[in-house]
GROMACS .gro file of N, CA and C in nm:
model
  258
    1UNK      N    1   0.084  -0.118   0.000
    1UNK     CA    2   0.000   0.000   0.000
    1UNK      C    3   0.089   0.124   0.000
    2UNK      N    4   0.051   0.201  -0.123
    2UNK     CA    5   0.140   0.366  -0.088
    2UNK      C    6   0.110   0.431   0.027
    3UNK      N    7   0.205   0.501   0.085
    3UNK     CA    8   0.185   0.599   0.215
    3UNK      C    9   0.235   0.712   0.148
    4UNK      N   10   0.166   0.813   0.243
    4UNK     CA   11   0.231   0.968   0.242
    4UNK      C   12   0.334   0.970   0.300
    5UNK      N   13   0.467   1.041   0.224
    5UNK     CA   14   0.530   1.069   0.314
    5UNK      C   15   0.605   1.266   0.338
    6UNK      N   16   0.425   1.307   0.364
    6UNK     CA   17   0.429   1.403   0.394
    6UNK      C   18   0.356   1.430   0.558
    7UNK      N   19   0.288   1.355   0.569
    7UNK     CA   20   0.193   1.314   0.680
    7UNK      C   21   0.272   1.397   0.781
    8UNK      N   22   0.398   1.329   0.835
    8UNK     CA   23   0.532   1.374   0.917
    8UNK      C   24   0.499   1.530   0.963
    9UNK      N   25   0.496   1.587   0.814
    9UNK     CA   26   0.558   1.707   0.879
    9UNK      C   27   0.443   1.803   0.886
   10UNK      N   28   0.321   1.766   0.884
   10UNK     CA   29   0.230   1.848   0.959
   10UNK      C   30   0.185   1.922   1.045
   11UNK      N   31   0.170   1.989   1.086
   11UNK     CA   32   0.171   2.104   1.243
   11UNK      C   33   0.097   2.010   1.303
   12UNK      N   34   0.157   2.018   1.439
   12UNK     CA   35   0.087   1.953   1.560
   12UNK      C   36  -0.079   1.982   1.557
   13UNK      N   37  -0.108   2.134   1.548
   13UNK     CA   38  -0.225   2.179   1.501
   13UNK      C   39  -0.265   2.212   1.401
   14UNK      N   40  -0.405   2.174   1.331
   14UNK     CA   41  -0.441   2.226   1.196
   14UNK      C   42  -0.469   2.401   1.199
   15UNK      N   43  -0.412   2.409   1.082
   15UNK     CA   44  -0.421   2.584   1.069
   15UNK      C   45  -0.579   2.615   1.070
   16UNK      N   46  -0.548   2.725   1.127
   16UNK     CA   47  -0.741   2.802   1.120
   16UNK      C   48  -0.758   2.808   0.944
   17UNK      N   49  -0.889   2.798   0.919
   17UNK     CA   50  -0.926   2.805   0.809
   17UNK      C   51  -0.934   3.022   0.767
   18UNK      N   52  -0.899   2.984   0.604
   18UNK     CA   53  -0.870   3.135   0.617
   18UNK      C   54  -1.025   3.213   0.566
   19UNK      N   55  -1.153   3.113   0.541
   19UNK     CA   56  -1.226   3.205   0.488
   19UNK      C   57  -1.363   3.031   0.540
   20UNK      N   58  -1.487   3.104   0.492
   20UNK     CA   59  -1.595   2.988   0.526
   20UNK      C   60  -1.616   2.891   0.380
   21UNK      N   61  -1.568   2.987   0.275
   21UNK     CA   62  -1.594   2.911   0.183
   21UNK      C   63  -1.478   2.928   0.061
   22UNK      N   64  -1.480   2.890  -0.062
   22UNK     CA   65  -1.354   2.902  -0.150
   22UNK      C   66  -1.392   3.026  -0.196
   23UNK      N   67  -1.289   3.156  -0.176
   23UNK     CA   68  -1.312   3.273  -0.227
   23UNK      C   69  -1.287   3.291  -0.346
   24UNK      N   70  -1.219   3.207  -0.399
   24UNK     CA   71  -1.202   3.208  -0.591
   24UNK      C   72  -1.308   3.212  -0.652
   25UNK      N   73  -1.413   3.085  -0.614
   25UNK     CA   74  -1.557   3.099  -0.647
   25UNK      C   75  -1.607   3.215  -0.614
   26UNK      N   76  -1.586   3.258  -0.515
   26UNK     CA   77  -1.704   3.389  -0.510
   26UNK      C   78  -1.603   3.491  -0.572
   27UNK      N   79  -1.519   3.499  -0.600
   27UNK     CA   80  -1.444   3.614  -0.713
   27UNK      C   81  -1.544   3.549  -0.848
   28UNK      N   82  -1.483   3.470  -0.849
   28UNK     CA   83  -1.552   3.415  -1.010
   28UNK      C   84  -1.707   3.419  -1.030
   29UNK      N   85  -1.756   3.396  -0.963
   29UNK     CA   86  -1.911   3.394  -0.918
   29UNK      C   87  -1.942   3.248  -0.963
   30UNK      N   88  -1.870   3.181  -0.929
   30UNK     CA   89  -1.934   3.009  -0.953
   30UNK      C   90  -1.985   2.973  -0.791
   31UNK      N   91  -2.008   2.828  -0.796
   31UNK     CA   92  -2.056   2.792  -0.660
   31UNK      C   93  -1.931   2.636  -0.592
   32UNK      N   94  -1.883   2.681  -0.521
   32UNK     CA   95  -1.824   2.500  -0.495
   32UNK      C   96  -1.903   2.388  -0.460
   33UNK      N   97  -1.873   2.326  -0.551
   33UNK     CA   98  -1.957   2.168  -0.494
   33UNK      C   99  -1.919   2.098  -0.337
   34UNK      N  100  -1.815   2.109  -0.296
   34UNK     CA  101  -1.766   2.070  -0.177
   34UNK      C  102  -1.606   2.132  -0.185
   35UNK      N  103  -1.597   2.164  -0.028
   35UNK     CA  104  -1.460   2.253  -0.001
   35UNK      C  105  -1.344   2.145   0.083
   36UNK      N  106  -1.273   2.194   0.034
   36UNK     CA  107  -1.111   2.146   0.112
   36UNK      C  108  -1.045   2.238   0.219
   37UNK      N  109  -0.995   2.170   0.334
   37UNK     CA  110  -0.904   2.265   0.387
   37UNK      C  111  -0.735   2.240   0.350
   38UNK      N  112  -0.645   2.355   0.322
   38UNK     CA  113  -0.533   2.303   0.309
   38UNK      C  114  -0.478   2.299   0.456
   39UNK      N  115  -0.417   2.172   0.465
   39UNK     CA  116  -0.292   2.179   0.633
   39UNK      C  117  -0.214   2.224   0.624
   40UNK      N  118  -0.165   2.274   0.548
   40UNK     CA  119  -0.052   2.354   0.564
   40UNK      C  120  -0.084   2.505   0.574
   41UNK      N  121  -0.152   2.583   0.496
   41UNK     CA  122  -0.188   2.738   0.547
   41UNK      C  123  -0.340   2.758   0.598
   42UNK      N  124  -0.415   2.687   0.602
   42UNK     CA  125  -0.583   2.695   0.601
   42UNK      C  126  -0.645   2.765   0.472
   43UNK      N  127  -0.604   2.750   0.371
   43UNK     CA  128  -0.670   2.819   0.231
   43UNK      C  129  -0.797   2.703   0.252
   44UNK      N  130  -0.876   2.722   0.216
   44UNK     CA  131  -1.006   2.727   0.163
   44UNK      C  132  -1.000   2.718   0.016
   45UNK      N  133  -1.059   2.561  -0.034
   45UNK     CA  134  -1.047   2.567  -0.221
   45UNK      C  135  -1.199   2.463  -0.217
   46UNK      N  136  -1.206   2.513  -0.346
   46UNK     CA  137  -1.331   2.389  -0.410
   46UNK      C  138  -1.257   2.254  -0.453
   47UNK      N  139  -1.355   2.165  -0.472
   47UNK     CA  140  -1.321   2.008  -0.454
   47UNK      C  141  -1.309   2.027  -0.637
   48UNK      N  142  -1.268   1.881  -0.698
   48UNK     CA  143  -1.285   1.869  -0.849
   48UNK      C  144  -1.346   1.856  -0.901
   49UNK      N  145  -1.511   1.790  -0.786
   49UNK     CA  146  -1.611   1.802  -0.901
   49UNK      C  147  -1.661   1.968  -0.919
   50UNK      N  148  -1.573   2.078  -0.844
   50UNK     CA  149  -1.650   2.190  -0.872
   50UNK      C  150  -1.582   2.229  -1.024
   51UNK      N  151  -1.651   2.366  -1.092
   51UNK     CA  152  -1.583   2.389  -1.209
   51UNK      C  153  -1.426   2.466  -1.239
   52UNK      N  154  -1.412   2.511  -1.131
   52UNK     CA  155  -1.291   2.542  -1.092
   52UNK      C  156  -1.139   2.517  -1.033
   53UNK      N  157  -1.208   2.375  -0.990
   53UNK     CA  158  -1.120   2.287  -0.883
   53UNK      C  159  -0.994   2.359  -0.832
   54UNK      N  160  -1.022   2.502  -0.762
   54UNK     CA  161  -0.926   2.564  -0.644
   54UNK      C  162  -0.871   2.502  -0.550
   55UNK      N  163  -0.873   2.418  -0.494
   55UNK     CA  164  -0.801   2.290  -0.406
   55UNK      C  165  -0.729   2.223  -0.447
   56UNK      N  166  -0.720   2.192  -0.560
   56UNK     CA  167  -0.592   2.128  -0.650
   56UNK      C  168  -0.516   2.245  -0.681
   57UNK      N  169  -0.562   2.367  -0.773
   57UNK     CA  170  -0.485   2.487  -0.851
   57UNK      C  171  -0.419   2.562  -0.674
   58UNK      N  172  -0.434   2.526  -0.580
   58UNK     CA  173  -0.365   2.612  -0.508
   58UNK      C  174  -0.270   2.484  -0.438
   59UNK      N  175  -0.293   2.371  -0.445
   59UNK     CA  176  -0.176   2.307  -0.453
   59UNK      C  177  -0.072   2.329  -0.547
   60UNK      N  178  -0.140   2.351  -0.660
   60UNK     CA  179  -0.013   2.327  -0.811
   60UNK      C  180   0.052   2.481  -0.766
   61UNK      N  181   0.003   2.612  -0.697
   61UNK     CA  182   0.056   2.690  -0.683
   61UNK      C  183   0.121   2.723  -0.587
   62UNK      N  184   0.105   2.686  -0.478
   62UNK     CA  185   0.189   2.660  -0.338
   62UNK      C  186   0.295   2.521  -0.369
   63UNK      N  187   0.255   2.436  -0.377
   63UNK     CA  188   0.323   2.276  -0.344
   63UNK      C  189   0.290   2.266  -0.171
   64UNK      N  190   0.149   2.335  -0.122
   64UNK     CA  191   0.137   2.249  -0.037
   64UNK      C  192   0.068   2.104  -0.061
   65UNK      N  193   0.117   2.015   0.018
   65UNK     CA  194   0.073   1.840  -0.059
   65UNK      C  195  -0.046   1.854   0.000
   66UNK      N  196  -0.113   1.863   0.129
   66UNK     CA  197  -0.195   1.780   0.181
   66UNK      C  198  -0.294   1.878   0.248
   67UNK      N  199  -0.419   1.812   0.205
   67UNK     CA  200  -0.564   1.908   0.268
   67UNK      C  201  -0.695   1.773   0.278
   68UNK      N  202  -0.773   1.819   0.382
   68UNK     CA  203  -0.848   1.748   0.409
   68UNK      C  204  -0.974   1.840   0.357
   69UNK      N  205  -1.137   1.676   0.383
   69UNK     CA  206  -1.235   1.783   0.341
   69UNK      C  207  -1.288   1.860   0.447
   70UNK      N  208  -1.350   1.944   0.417
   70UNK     CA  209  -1.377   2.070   0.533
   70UNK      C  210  -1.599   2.073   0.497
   71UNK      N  211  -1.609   1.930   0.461
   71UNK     CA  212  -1.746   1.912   0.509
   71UNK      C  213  -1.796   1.877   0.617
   72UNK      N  214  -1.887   1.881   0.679
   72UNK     CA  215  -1.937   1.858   0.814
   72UNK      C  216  -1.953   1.726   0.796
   73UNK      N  217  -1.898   1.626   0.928
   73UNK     CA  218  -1.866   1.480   0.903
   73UNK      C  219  -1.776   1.485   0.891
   74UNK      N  220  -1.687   1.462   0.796
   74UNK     CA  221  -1.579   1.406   0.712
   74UNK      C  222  -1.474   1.494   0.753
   75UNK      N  223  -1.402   1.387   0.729
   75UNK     CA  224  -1.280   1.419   0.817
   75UNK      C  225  -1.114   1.337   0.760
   76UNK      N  226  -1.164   1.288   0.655
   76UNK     CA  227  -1.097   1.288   0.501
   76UNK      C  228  -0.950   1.371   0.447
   77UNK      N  229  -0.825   1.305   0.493
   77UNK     CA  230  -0.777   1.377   0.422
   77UNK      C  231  -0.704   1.322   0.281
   78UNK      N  232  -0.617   1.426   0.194
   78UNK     CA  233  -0.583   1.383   0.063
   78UNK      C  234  -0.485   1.443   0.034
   79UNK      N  235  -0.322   1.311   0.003
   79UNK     CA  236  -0.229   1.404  -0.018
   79UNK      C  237  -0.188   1.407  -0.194
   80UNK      N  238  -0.199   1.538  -0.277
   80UNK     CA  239  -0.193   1.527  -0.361
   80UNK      C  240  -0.057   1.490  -0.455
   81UNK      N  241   0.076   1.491  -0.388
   81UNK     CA  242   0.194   1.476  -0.429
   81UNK      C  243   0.189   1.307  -0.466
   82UNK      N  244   0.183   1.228  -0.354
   82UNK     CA  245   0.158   1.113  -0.306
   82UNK      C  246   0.089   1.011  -0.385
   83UNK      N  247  -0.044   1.114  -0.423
   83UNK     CA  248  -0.210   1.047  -0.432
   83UNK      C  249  -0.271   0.924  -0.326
   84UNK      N  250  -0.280   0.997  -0.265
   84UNK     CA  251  -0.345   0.871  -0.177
   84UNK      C  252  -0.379   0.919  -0.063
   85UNK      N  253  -0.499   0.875   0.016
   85UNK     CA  254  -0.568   0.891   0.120
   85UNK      C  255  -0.497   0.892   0.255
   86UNK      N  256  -0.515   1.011   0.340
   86UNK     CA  257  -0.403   0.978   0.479
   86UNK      C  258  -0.498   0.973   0.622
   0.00000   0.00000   0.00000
């Protein structure tokens, strides 16, 4: 089975989230289908099924690897360097 091996270097604590929802969408005026938190800064992005998929594009623009989902429940995270569930 692949592992992350970014998991490690995660903050003891998850960063505060920086907004309630993905602000790209509301620049753009689309809607997110479901949001991500990043662990590494707390950005706020839309998932891939949205039309924008900001949760990936602010990985490809940071290289932070790893964000979980930031739906109520779930508690899901996903490291994108890796691919695979942590």
């Amino acid at each position: 089975m692949k592992e992350c091996s970014h998991l490690a270097a995660l903050p003891e604590s998850e960063p505060a989230p920086q907004s309630e929802t993905c602000m790209e969408c509301l620049a753009a005026g689309t809607h997110p289908v479901q949001l991500r938190l990043c662990l590494e800064c707390g950005h706020i992005g839309c998932c891939d099924s949205s039309p924008l998929q900001h949760g990936t594009e602010h990985f490809k623009q940071t290289g932070h690897p790893l964000m979980r989902s930031y739906e109520p429940g779930e508690a899901w995270r996903w490291c994108f360097v890796d691919n695979v569930l942590v």
